[in-house]
Amino acid sequence: MKDKIIIFDTTLRDGEQSLQSSLNTQEKIEIALALEKMNVDIIEAGFPISSPGDFKSVQEICKKIKNSTVCSLARCIEKDIKIAAQAMSKLNHFRIHLFLGTSKLHIESKLKKNFQEIQDMAIKSIQLAKKYTDDIEFSCEDAGRTSIDNLCLIVESLIKNGVKTINIPDTVGYTIPNEFSKIISELFKRVPNIDQAIISVHCHNDLGMAVGNSISAIQAGARQIEGTITGIGERAGNAALEEVIMTIKTRQKMLNFFTEIKHKEIYQTSKIISKICNISIPINKAIIGSNAFAHSSGIHQDGVIKNRKNYEIMSPKDIGLKKIKFNLTSRSGRAAVKNRMQEMGYTEKDYNLKKLYKKFLILADKKGQIFDYDLQKLAFIKKYSIKKNTLVLKNISFSSKSVNKTNIYIQVLYNAITHKSKIYTKNGIIYGIYKALKKITKIKFLLKKFKIKSIKKNKKILGKVNIIAKYKNEIFYGNYTSQDIIQASVESIINILNNILKFKQIKKKI
Ligand code: KIV
Ligand code: ZN
């Protein structure tokens, strides 16, 4: 029989404490609801003593969460425990998560105590917490660097005093998988009452071992894994739960465990968290990165078209991704081009694949990425050349009375005619520029992403703008780099509009 692995999410506590700016109550509720929808077993909602805002957020989260267990962190200090219990008091069942350093380093240099005093503090706190709930988790902070003898001693005494979940954190992400699993198996060997508690792990990622350590720990007997979706958390972060969950699912035959997570919610949840926490997900991030299921080389694309399993160990659908399009670049093979044409509804009788692929490679070398409308044009329009842009920026200037109230004067060449537009905006310059250009071109697109990044080139700091927009169910990309971020923004919008205009011309001809 497979054993269940309990998933404990600390995005709102360990994750939040690592953000550049803290989240407000509404944002935390939104994240908590997404976690609950994913069926997370335990949601660590916060550290109520840390601020009145955090206290209120925990209180509000408790009003909304119905199925997951809500948990709050508390030091082994009377007021922490009372405040944590008070924040969750509206619930019939909640968990208090106590923590205290157990390594020599933490005991002596941080807490200025000895091991006996630590044990006494722990027991006193458990007795107080038990007045509010029978669901107590205790974290032996810095367990990864705690002597195994001391760890066994304290774990035994914590269980004897009624702690239901013992957490073994690798607080500083120092251990490596076989070392960490040894700590867990030693506890199982040496602590006589270990069967009366769930052993949990909480691994940090300082050496990139958090997920590996967590998996090795469940193989040694741990039954709860703590982490965060996307892996955010103190310093290099916590174990990325999406990786943990999908490892348990993908390697279930080997590991023999299961989680009750609705894995089809993973992608959506990661999007919500990345948006609210303002953290971008690296494109190559396992499971949720935009390249995680993308196949680029011709050989791989061909292999996947023949049988996805050739290069996919799990399905993108398992995490809730609907459809994966191959990136069509000059690395793509004939099979990928044929496949994309098929997806657009064309059979090989409609066009000549050999000729299309030849033209595709020439254009892909020039343009970088090929879109559906390029393919259609290459396949069906005899003389193909990339036309000059139909929309060109001639001039732009601004006058503003205050930060939020700006007049934008824009001059563009559109279809060889100069157009001038004056727009007054209260909604920021980017929106104003979009409005002015919409007035001229009559094109209304949906802005999906607008990203400004600073890059250093030849000792200059440049602003690189990347935009993703949606027009008539097609996705368009625009980008531009300049020393002037306003210019980079306008040119990227113009870039998008030129791509849309090309797309419209092609649609008309076909
Ligand atoms: O990393 C850690 O040790 C913690 C504890 C509070 C569990 O975050
Ligand atoms: Zn932590």
Short mmCIF file of C-alpha atoms and ligand atoms in Angstrom, two decimals:
data_model
loop_
_atom_site.label_atom_id
_atom_site.label_comp_id
_atom_site.label_asym_id
_atom_site.label_seq_id
_atom_site.Cartn_x
_atom_site.Cartn_y
_atom_site.Cartn_z
CA MET A 1 0.00 0.00 0.00
CA LYS A 2 1.19 3.47 -0.85
CA ASP A 3 1.74 5.91 2.03
CA LYS A 4 0.35 9.42 1.90
CA ILE A 5 2.78 12.33 2.01
CA ILE A 6 1.25 15.33 3.78
CA ILE A 7 1.90 18.59 1.95
CA PHE A 8 2.53 21.58 4.19
CA ASP A 9 2.73 24.88 2.36
CA THR A 10 4.60 27.81 3.90
CA THR A 11 4.33 30.27 0.99
CA LEU A 12 2.52 32.73 3.26
CA ARG A 13 5.10 32.48 6.04
CA ASP A 14 8.61 31.39 4.96
CA GLY A 15 7.83 32.48 1.39
CA GLU A 16 6.41 35.84 2.33
CA GLN A 17 9.24 36.70 4.70
CA SER A 18 11.61 36.57 1.72
CA LEU A 19 9.72 39.03 -0.49
CA GLN A 20 10.88 42.54 -1.17
CA SER A 21 7.58 43.92 0.00
CA SER A 22 5.10 42.21 2.25
CA LEU A 23 1.69 41.10 1.03
CA ASN A 24 -1.58 42.63 2.12
CA THR A 25 -4.47 40.65 3.58
CA GLN A 26 -6.37 40.43 0.29
CA GLU A 27 -3.33 39.10 -1.53
CA LYS A 28 -2.71 36.52 1.19
CA ILE A 29 -6.33 35.39 1.04
CA GLU A 30 -6.07 34.96 -2.72
CA ILE A 31 -2.97 32.78 -2.31
CA ALA A 32 -4.54 30.77 0.53
CA LEU A 33 -7.63 30.07 -1.58
CA ALA A 34 -5.48 28.94 -4.51
CA LEU A 35 -3.56 26.60 -2.18
CA GLU A 36 -6.79 25.23 -0.80
CA LYS A 37 -8.13 24.68 -4.32
CA MET A 38 -4.99 22.65 -4.98
CA ASN A 39 -5.92 20.61 -1.88
CA VAL A 40 -2.85 21.46 0.20
CA ASP A 41 -3.15 19.63 3.55
CA ILE A 42 -1.73 22.38 5.77
CA ILE A 43 -1.45 26.08 5.01
CA GLU A 44 0.96 27.99 7.21
CA ALA A 45 -0.85 31.31 7.09
CA GLY A 46 1.67 33.47 8.92
CA PHE A 47 3.56 34.40 12.05
CA PRO A 48 0.87 36.41 13.88
CA ILE A 49 3.16 37.96 16.51
CA SER A 50 5.36 39.47 13.80
CA SER A 51 2.99 42.37 12.99
CA PRO A 52 -0.63 43.48 13.44
CA GLY A 53 -1.02 43.11 9.65
CA ASP A 54 0.10 39.49 9.76
CA PHE A 55 -2.22 38.81 12.71
CA LYS A 56 -5.16 40.25 10.76
CA SER A 57 -4.27 38.28 7.63
CA VAL A 58 -4.21 35.02 9.58
CA GLN A 59 -7.59 35.93 11.12
CA GLU A 60 -9.10 36.68 7.71
CA ILE A 61 -7.61 33.56 6.12
CA CYS A 62 -9.24 31.50 8.88
CA LYS A 63 -12.63 32.88 7.84
CA LYS A 64 -12.15 31.70 4.25
CA ILE A 65 -10.40 28.35 4.50
CA LYS A 66 -12.72 25.38 4.88
CA ASN A 67 -10.79 22.23 4.02
CA SER A 68 -7.08 22.72 4.58
CA THR A 69 -5.72 22.95 8.13
CA VAL A 70 -4.60 26.48 8.96
CA CYS A 71 -1.37 26.79 10.92
CA SER A 72 0.50 29.70 12.52
CA LEU A 73 4.10 29.98 13.61
CA ALA A 74 5.13 30.88 17.17
CA ARG A 75 8.45 31.04 19.00
CA CYS A 76 8.61 29.22 22.35
CA ILE A 77 7.45 32.41 24.00
CA GLU A 78 4.18 32.82 25.89
CA LYS A 79 2.93 35.87 23.99
CA ASP A 80 3.71 34.29 20.58
CA ILE A 81 1.66 31.21 21.44
CA LYS A 82 -1.27 33.20 22.84
CA ILE A 83 -1.36 35.53 19.82
CA ALA A 84 -1.10 32.62 17.35
CA ALA A 85 -4.01 30.88 19.07
CA GLN A 86 -6.02 34.09 19.19
CA ALA A 87 -5.52 34.73 15.45
CA MET A 88 -6.96 31.29 14.64
CA SER A 89 -9.55 31.15 17.44
CA LYS A 90 -12.54 31.23 15.06
CA LEU A 91 -11.60 27.78 13.77
CA ASN A 92 -12.60 24.51 15.43
CA HIS A 93 -9.33 22.96 14.44
CA PHE A 94 -5.98 24.64 13.82
CA ARG A 95 -2.29 23.93 14.20
CA ILE A 96 0.28 25.84 16.25
CA HIS A 97 3.79 25.52 14.88
CA LEU A 98 6.42 26.04 17.59
CA PHE A 99 10.10 26.33 16.79
CA LEU A 100 13.33 26.51 18.73
CA GLY A 101 16.98 26.16 17.75
CA THR A 102 18.53 22.84 18.73
CA SER A 103 22.01 23.01 17.18
CA LYS A 104 24.95 23.91 19.42
CA LEU A 105 25.51 27.00 17.29
CA HIS A 106 21.96 28.27 17.67
CA ILE A 107 21.70 27.32 21.36
CA GLU A 108 24.92 28.99 22.38
CA SER A 109 25.42 31.92 20.02
CA LYS A 110 21.85 32.88 19.21
CA LEU A 111 19.79 31.82 22.23
CA LYS A 112 22.61 32.07 24.83
CA LYS A 113 21.33 28.97 26.65
CA ASN A 114 22.29 25.35 27.22
CA PHE A 115 20.60 22.22 25.87
CA GLN A 116 18.71 21.50 29.12
CA GLU A 117 17.25 25.02 29.11
CA ILE A 118 16.14 24.52 25.51
CA GLN A 119 14.37 21.29 26.41
CA ASP A 120 12.64 23.01 29.33
CA MET A 121 11.55 25.94 27.18
CA ALA A 122 10.16 23.54 24.58
CA ILE A 123 8.13 21.56 27.11
CA LYS A 124 6.73 24.68 28.77
CA SER A 125 5.61 26.01 25.39
CA ILE A 126 4.02 22.73 24.37
CA GLN A 127 2.03 22.72 27.64
CA LEU A 128 0.75 26.20 26.92
CA ALA A 129 -0.04 25.49 23.25
CA LYS A 130 -1.95 22.36 24.28
CA LYS A 131 -4.48 24.60 26.07
CA TYR A 132 -5.55 25.87 22.63
CA THR A 133 -5.18 22.91 20.30
CA ASP A 134 -4.14 19.29 20.21
CA ASP A 135 -2.50 19.82 16.80
CA ILE A 136 1.01 20.95 17.65
CA GLU A 137 3.97 20.87 15.33
CA PHE A 138 7.42 21.43 16.74
CA SER A 139 10.42 22.43 14.60
CA CYS A 140 13.92 21.69 15.86
CA GLU A 141 15.42 24.68 14.11
CA ASP A 142 18.77 23.96 12.44
CA ALA A 143 18.20 20.22 12.89
CA GLY A 144 20.46 19.62 9.89
CA ARG A 145 23.40 20.79 12.04
CA THR A 146 22.18 19.43 15.38
CA SER A 147 24.12 16.53 16.93
CA ILE A 148 22.15 13.36 16.33
CA ASP A 149 22.29 12.44 20.03
CA ASN A 150 20.70 15.71 21.07
CA LEU A 151 18.19 15.52 18.24
CA CYS A 152 17.08 12.03 19.35
CA LEU A 153 16.79 13.21 22.95
CA ILE A 154 14.68 16.25 22.22
CA VAL A 155 12.46 14.49 19.66
CA GLU A 156 11.67 11.76 22.18
CA SER A 157 10.78 14.28 24.85
CA LEU A 158 8.66 16.39 22.44
CA ILE A 159 6.62 13.33 21.47
CA LYS A 160 6.27 12.30 25.11
CA ASN A 161 4.80 15.73 25.80
CA GLY A 162 2.14 15.41 23.11
CA VAL A 163 3.61 16.91 19.93
CA LYS A 164 1.91 15.29 16.94
CA THR A 165 4.24 16.51 14.20
CA ILE A 166 7.99 16.82 14.59
CA ASN A 167 9.63 18.92 11.95
CA ILE A 168 13.28 18.39 11.06
CA PRO A 169 14.37 21.51 9.19
CA ASP A 170 17.57 21.89 7.27
CA THR A 171 17.31 25.56 8.12
CA VAL A 172 20.44 26.66 6.29
CA GLY A 173 20.28 24.19 3.38
CA TYR A 174 23.59 22.63 4.40
CA THR A 175 23.01 18.90 4.12
CA ILE A 176 23.12 16.66 1.08
CA PRO A 177 20.57 13.92 0.37
CA ASN A 178 22.21 10.80 1.84
CA GLU A 179 23.33 12.76 4.90
CA PHE A 180 19.84 14.17 5.45
CA SER A 181 18.08 10.83 4.97
CA LYS A 182 20.54 9.35 7.49
CA ILE A 183 19.33 11.88 10.11
CA ILE A 184 15.75 10.74 9.52
CA SER A 185 16.57 7.03 9.58
CA GLU A 186 18.62 7.47 12.79
CA LEU A 187 15.59 9.07 14.43
CA PHE A 188 13.48 6.10 13.38
CA LYS A 189 16.10 3.72 14.77
CA ARG A 190 16.82 5.47 18.04
CA VAL A 191 13.69 7.30 19.22
CA PRO A 192 11.49 4.70 20.97
CA ASN A 193 8.17 6.62 20.63
CA ILE A 194 8.76 7.83 17.05
CA ASP A 195 5.69 5.93 15.80
CA GLN A 196 3.47 8.31 17.82
CA ALA A 197 4.29 11.33 15.64
CA ILE A 198 4.53 12.33 12.00
CA ILE A 199 8.04 13.24 10.99
CA SER A 200 8.14 16.28 8.75
CA VAL A 201 10.98 17.90 6.83
CA HIS A 202 11.55 21.52 5.88
CA CYS A 203 14.53 21.93 3.58
CA HIS A 204 16.14 25.13 2.41
CA ASN A 205 17.79 25.39 -0.94
CA ASP A 206 21.13 27.09 -0.25
CA LEU A 207 23.02 24.33 -2.07
CA GLY A 208 20.16 23.51 -4.43
CA MET A 209 19.37 20.32 -2.48
CA ALA A 210 15.97 21.19 -0.99
CA VAL A 211 13.83 18.94 -3.18
CA GLY A 212 16.42 16.15 -3.28
CA ASN A 213 16.76 16.22 0.50
CA SER A 214 12.97 16.19 0.96
CA ILE A 215 12.55 13.16 -1.30
CA SER A 216 15.41 11.33 0.39
CA ALA A 217 13.75 12.07 3.75
CA ILE A 218 10.44 10.46 2.81
CA GLN A 219 12.36 7.39 1.66
CA ALA A 220 13.77 7.26 5.18
CA GLY A 221 10.41 7.56 6.93
CA ALA A 222 9.29 11.22 6.89
CA ARG A 223 5.63 11.65 5.96
CA GLN A 224 5.24 15.42 5.71
CA ILE A 225 7.09 17.76 3.38
CA GLU A 226 7.14 21.50 3.86
CA GLY A 227 7.86 23.95 1.09
CA THR A 228 6.41 26.61 -1.13
CA ILE A 229 4.99 26.75 -4.61
CA THR A 230 7.72 28.19 -6.89
CA GLY A 231 10.26 27.53 -4.12
CA ILE A 232 10.25 31.02 -2.61
CA GLY A 233 11.48 31.34 0.95
CA GLU A 234 14.28 32.64 3.11
CA ARG A 235 17.50 33.22 1.09
CA ALA A 236 17.70 30.63 -1.71
CA GLY A 237 14.22 29.48 -0.81
CA ASN A 238 12.40 26.37 0.34
CA ALA A 239 11.75 23.09 -1.40
CA ALA A 240 9.62 23.85 -4.47
CA LEU A 241 6.42 21.96 -3.77
CA GLU A 242 5.49 21.60 -7.43
CA GLU A 243 8.73 19.65 -7.89
CA VAL A 244 8.12 17.54 -4.79
CA ILE A 245 4.52 16.75 -5.81
CA MET A 246 5.35 15.90 -9.40
CA THR A 247 8.33 13.77 -8.35
CA ILE A 248 6.07 11.76 -6.05
CA LYS A 249 3.53 11.39 -8.86
CA THR A 250 5.94 10.74 -11.73
CA ARG A 251 8.08 8.27 -9.78
CA GLN A 252 5.22 6.67 -7.84
CA LYS A 253 6.18 3.14 -8.85
CA MET A 254 9.63 3.62 -7.47
CA LEU A 255 8.78 5.70 -4.39
CA ASN A 256 5.42 4.14 -3.51
CA PHE A 257 3.89 7.33 -2.11
CA PHE A 258 1.03 9.59 -3.06
CA THR A 259 -0.17 13.09 -2.21
CA GLU A 260 -3.76 14.31 -2.30
CA ILE A 261 -2.79 17.40 -4.27
CA LYS A 262 -4.89 18.27 -7.30
CA HIS A 263 -1.88 18.52 -9.54
CA LYS A 264 -3.88 20.04 -12.39
CA GLU A 265 -4.05 23.21 -10.25
CA ILE A 266 -0.27 23.52 -9.97
CA TYR A 267 0.29 25.72 -12.99
CA GLN A 268 -2.53 28.13 -12.18
CA THR A 269 -1.45 28.36 -8.53
CA SER A 270 2.13 29.12 -9.52
CA LYS A 271 0.89 31.88 -11.82
CA ILE A 272 -1.18 33.43 -9.02
CA ILE A 273 1.76 33.30 -6.61
CA SER A 274 4.26 34.69 -9.07
CA LYS A 275 1.91 37.55 -9.96
CA ILE A 276 0.97 38.47 -6.40
CA CYS A 277 4.50 38.07 -5.01
CA ASN A 278 5.99 39.85 -8.02
CA ILE A 279 8.56 37.16 -8.65
CA SER A 280 9.30 35.96 -12.13
CA ILE A 281 9.58 32.24 -12.77
CA PRO A 282 12.80 31.38 -14.65
CA ILE A 283 11.99 29.95 -18.08
CA ASN A 284 13.85 26.73 -17.30
CA LYS A 285 12.31 26.25 -13.83
CA ALA A 286 11.30 22.60 -13.41
CA ILE A 287 7.55 21.92 -13.82
CA ILE A 288 6.31 25.53 -14.11
CA GLY A 289 8.93 27.36 -16.22
CA SER A 290 7.74 28.35 -19.69
CA ASN A 291 10.34 26.04 -21.21
CA ALA A 292 9.59 23.09 -18.92
CA PHE A 293 7.53 21.39 -21.61
CA ALA A 294 8.86 23.21 -24.66
CA HIS A 295 10.82 21.24 -27.22
CA SER A 296 13.20 23.24 -29.32
CA SER A 297 15.59 21.12 -31.33
CA GLY A 298 14.36 19.47 -34.52
CA ILE A 299 15.27 16.01 -33.24
CA HIS A 300 13.32 16.49 -30.02
CA GLN A 301 10.29 18.04 -31.76
CA ASP A 302 10.21 15.15 -34.22
CA GLY A 303 10.52 12.63 -31.37
CA VAL A 304 7.70 14.24 -29.42
CA ILE A 305 5.40 14.37 -32.44
CA LYS A 306 5.93 10.62 -32.92
CA ASN A 307 5.44 9.84 -29.25
CA ARG A 308 5.44 12.48 -26.50
CA LYS A 309 7.04 9.99 -24.12
CA ASN A 310 10.25 10.14 -26.16
CA TYR A 311 11.10 13.42 -24.48
CA GLU A 312 8.41 13.96 -21.84
CA ILE A 313 8.40 12.16 -18.48
CA MET A 314 5.10 13.75 -17.51
CA SER A 315 2.33 15.41 -19.42
CA PRO A 316 1.97 19.21 -19.37
CA LYS A 317 -1.73 18.48 -18.87
CA ASP A 318 -0.89 16.95 -15.47
CA ILE A 319 -0.07 20.38 -14.09
CA GLY A 320 -3.00 22.03 -15.84
CA LEU A 321 -1.37 23.30 -19.01
CA LYS A 322 -3.82 23.04 -21.85
CA LYS A 323 -1.84 23.00 -25.05
CA ILE A 324 1.84 23.24 -25.78
CA LYS A 325 2.95 24.86 -29.00
CA PHE A 326 6.45 24.18 -30.23
CA ASN A 327 8.65 27.21 -30.56
CA LEU A 328 9.34 27.44 -34.26
CA THR A 329 12.91 28.62 -34.76
CA SER A 330 15.68 27.73 -37.20
CA ARG A 331 16.43 24.78 -34.87
CA SER A 332 13.00 23.29 -35.63
CA GLY A 333 12.68 20.42 -38.02
CA ARG A 334 10.33 19.67 -40.89
CA ALA A 335 8.14 17.55 -38.58
CA ALA A 336 7.42 20.50 -36.31
CA VAL A 337 6.48 22.72 -39.24
CA LYS A 338 4.19 20.03 -40.65
CA ASN A 339 2.66 19.48 -37.22
CA ARG A 340 1.94 23.20 -36.77
CA MET A 341 0.35 23.41 -40.22
CA GLN A 342 -1.81 20.42 -39.29
CA GLU A 343 -2.84 22.11 -36.05
CA MET A 344 -3.90 25.12 -38.12
CA GLY A 345 -6.04 22.81 -40.25
CA TYR A 346 -3.89 22.35 -43.37
CA THR A 347 -3.05 18.95 -44.85
CA GLU A 348 0.00 18.26 -46.99
CA LYS A 349 -2.22 18.41 -50.07
CA ASP A 350 -2.78 22.11 -49.43
CA TYR A 351 0.90 23.12 -49.66
CA ASN A 352 4.38 21.86 -50.53
CA LEU A 353 6.20 20.91 -47.33
CA LYS A 354 9.64 20.75 -48.93
CA LYS A 355 9.37 24.29 -50.34
CA LEU A 356 7.72 25.60 -47.21
CA TYR A 357 10.49 24.23 -44.99
CA LYS A 358 13.20 25.78 -47.17
CA LYS A 359 11.57 29.22 -46.98
CA PHE A 360 10.88 28.69 -43.28
CA LEU A 361 14.58 28.22 -42.49
CA ILE A 362 15.59 31.39 -44.36
CA LEU A 363 12.96 33.45 -42.59
CA ALA A 364 13.66 31.84 -39.19
CA ASP A 365 17.33 32.80 -39.47
CA LYS A 366 16.27 36.39 -40.10
CA LYS A 367 13.40 36.71 -37.64
CA GLY A 368 14.34 34.38 -34.80
CA GLN A 369 10.85 33.09 -34.10
CA ILE A 370 8.25 32.11 -36.66
CA PHE A 371 4.57 32.57 -35.95
CA ASP A 372 1.50 30.98 -37.45
CA TYR A 373 0.87 33.92 -39.73
CA ASP A 374 4.44 33.69 -41.08
CA LEU A 375 3.89 30.03 -41.87
CA GLN A 376 0.63 30.76 -43.65
CA LYS A 377 2.27 33.46 -45.70
CA LEU A 378 5.25 31.27 -46.59
CA ALA A 379 2.98 28.42 -47.59
CA PHE A 380 0.41 30.28 -49.61
CA ILE A 381 1.78 33.54 -50.95
CA LYS A 382 4.06 33.13 -53.92
CA LYS A 383 6.43 36.07 -53.63
CA TYR A 384 7.40 36.38 -50.04
CA SER A 385 9.51 39.13 -48.65
CA ILE A 386 9.33 40.76 -45.28
CA LYS A 387 7.76 44.12 -45.98
CA LYS A 388 9.04 47.21 -44.32
CA ASN A 389 7.18 48.09 -41.18
CA THR A 390 4.01 49.96 -41.91
CA LEU A 391 4.10 51.86 -38.64
CA VAL A 392 7.17 53.91 -37.77
CA LEU A 393 7.71 56.24 -34.81
CA LYS A 394 8.70 59.75 -35.91
CA ASN A 395 8.47 61.70 -32.69
CA ILE A 396 7.09 61.63 -29.21
CA SER A 397 6.93 64.27 -26.49
CA PHE A 398 5.17 64.81 -23.19
CA SER A 399 3.96 67.61 -21.01
CA SER A 400 2.58 66.99 -17.60
CA LYS A 401 0.95 69.03 -14.89
CA SER A 402 1.46 66.37 -12.29
CA VAL A 403 2.84 62.85 -12.10
CA ASN A 404 -0.46 61.27 -13.04
CA LYS A 405 -1.73 63.76 -15.60
CA THR A 406 0.16 63.76 -18.87
CA ASN A 407 -0.35 65.02 -22.41
CA ILE A 408 1.30 62.81 -25.01
CA TYR A 409 2.08 64.10 -28.47
CA ILE A 410 2.96 61.32 -30.85
CA GLN A 411 3.87 61.42 -34.51
CA VAL A 412 4.04 58.24 -36.56
CA LEU A 413 4.32 57.25 -40.18
CA TYR A 414 1.46 54.89 -40.88
CA ASN A 415 0.99 53.52 -44.40
CA ALA A 416 3.37 56.23 -45.66
CA ILE A 417 1.23 59.02 -44.19
CA THR A 418 2.24 61.05 -41.18
CA HIS A 419 -0.28 60.91 -38.36
CA LYS A 420 -0.23 63.09 -35.29
CA SER A 421 -2.11 62.36 -32.14
CA LYS A 422 -2.49 64.14 -28.83
CA ILE A 423 -3.71 62.13 -25.88
CA TYR A 424 -4.36 63.18 -22.34
CA THR A 425 -3.90 60.38 -19.83
CA LYS A 426 -4.42 59.92 -16.14
CA ASN A 427 -3.50 56.25 -16.33
CA GLY A 428 0.22 56.40 -17.00
CA ILE A 429 2.33 56.97 -20.07
CA ILE A 430 2.27 53.40 -21.40
CA TYR A 431 -1.50 53.32 -21.41
CA GLY A 432 -1.56 56.76 -23.06
CA ILE A 433 0.78 55.61 -25.83
CA TYR A 434 -1.34 52.52 -26.39
CA LYS A 435 -4.44 54.74 -26.64
CA ALA A 436 -2.79 57.13 -29.09
CA LEU A 437 -1.64 54.31 -31.36
CA LYS A 438 -5.01 52.61 -31.14
CA LYS A 439 -6.62 55.84 -32.33
CA ILE A 440 -4.33 55.90 -35.38
CA THR A 441 -4.29 52.21 -36.33
CA LYS A 442 -7.74 51.22 -35.01
CA ILE A 443 -6.12 48.10 -33.56
CA LYS A 444 -7.17 47.06 -30.11
CA PHE A 445 -5.08 44.34 -28.52
CA LEU A 446 -4.99 42.85 -25.07
CA LEU A 447 -1.78 43.44 -23.16
CA LYS A 448 -0.85 40.15 -21.49
CA LYS A 449 2.59 41.03 -20.21
CA PHE A 450 4.72 44.16 -20.02
CA LYS A 451 8.18 43.72 -18.61
CA ILE A 452 11.03 46.21 -18.29
CA LYS A 453 14.47 44.87 -17.46
CA SER A 454 17.71 46.78 -17.12
CA ILE A 455 20.71 45.35 -18.95
CA LYS A 456 24.30 46.50 -19.09
CA LYS A 457 25.92 46.86 -22.50
CA ASN A 458 29.23 48.60 -23.26
CA LYS A 459 29.20 50.31 -19.88
CA LYS A 460 25.71 51.69 -20.56
CA ILE A 461 22.56 50.76 -18.67
CA LEU A 462 19.80 49.99 -21.14
CA GLY A 463 16.12 49.31 -20.63
CA LYS A 464 14.82 46.21 -22.36
CA VAL A 465 11.08 46.04 -22.83
CA ASN A 466 9.30 42.79 -23.60
CA ILE A 467 5.61 42.75 -24.35
CA ILE A 468 3.21 39.91 -24.97
CA ALA A 469 -0.16 40.81 -26.45
CA LYS A 470 -3.21 38.94 -27.64
CA TYR A 471 -5.09 39.88 -30.77
CA LYS A 472 -7.86 37.71 -32.25
CA ASN A 473 -6.71 34.68 -30.29
CA GLU A 474 -3.13 34.96 -31.56
CA ILE A 475 -0.19 35.84 -29.35
CA PHE A 476 2.20 38.57 -30.48
CA TYR A 477 5.59 39.50 -29.08
CA GLY A 478 7.21 42.91 -29.12
CA ASN A 479 10.56 43.99 -27.78
CA TYR A 480 12.96 46.88 -27.94
CA THR A 481 16.07 47.97 -26.09
CA SER A 482 17.08 51.55 -25.56
CA GLN A 483 18.79 53.82 -23.08
CA ASP A 484 15.46 55.59 -22.84
CA ILE A 485 12.81 53.30 -21.35
CA ILE A 486 9.97 55.42 -22.75
CA GLN A 487 11.38 54.99 -26.25
CA ALA A 488 11.87 51.26 -25.61
CA SER A 489 8.24 51.01 -24.47
CA VAL A 490 6.81 52.91 -27.46
CA GLU A 491 8.93 50.96 -29.94
CA SER A 492 7.89 47.63 -28.40
CA ILE A 493 4.24 48.58 -28.74
CA ILE A 494 4.92 49.63 -32.34
CA ASN A 495 6.70 46.30 -32.84
CA ILE A 496 3.56 44.46 -31.71
CA LEU A 497 1.35 46.60 -33.93
CA ASN A 498 3.55 45.93 -36.97
CA ASN A 499 3.33 42.21 -36.31
CA ILE A 500 -0.45 42.46 -36.02
CA LEU A 501 -0.63 44.49 -39.23
CA LYS A 502 1.39 41.83 -41.07
CA PHE A 503 -0.87 39.15 -39.65
CA LYS A 504 -3.95 41.06 -40.88
CA GLN A 505 -2.49 41.48 -44.39
CA ILE A 506 -1.77 37.76 -44.62
CA LYS A 507 -5.20 36.79 -43.33
CA LYS A 508 -6.74 39.01 -46.01
CA LYS A 509 -4.69 37.38 -48.80
CA ILE A 510 -5.37 33.79 -47.81
O1 KIV B 1 13.89 27.08 8.25
C1 KIV B 1 13.41 26.88 9.37
O2 KIV B 1 14.02 26.26 10.25
C2 KIV B 1 12.09 27.43 9.63
C3 KIV B 1 11.40 26.97 10.87
C4 KIV B 1 10.63 28.05 11.50
C5 KIV B 1 10.59 25.77 10.54
O3 KIV B 1 11.54 28.12 8.81
ZN ZN B 2 12.43 27.85 6.81
#
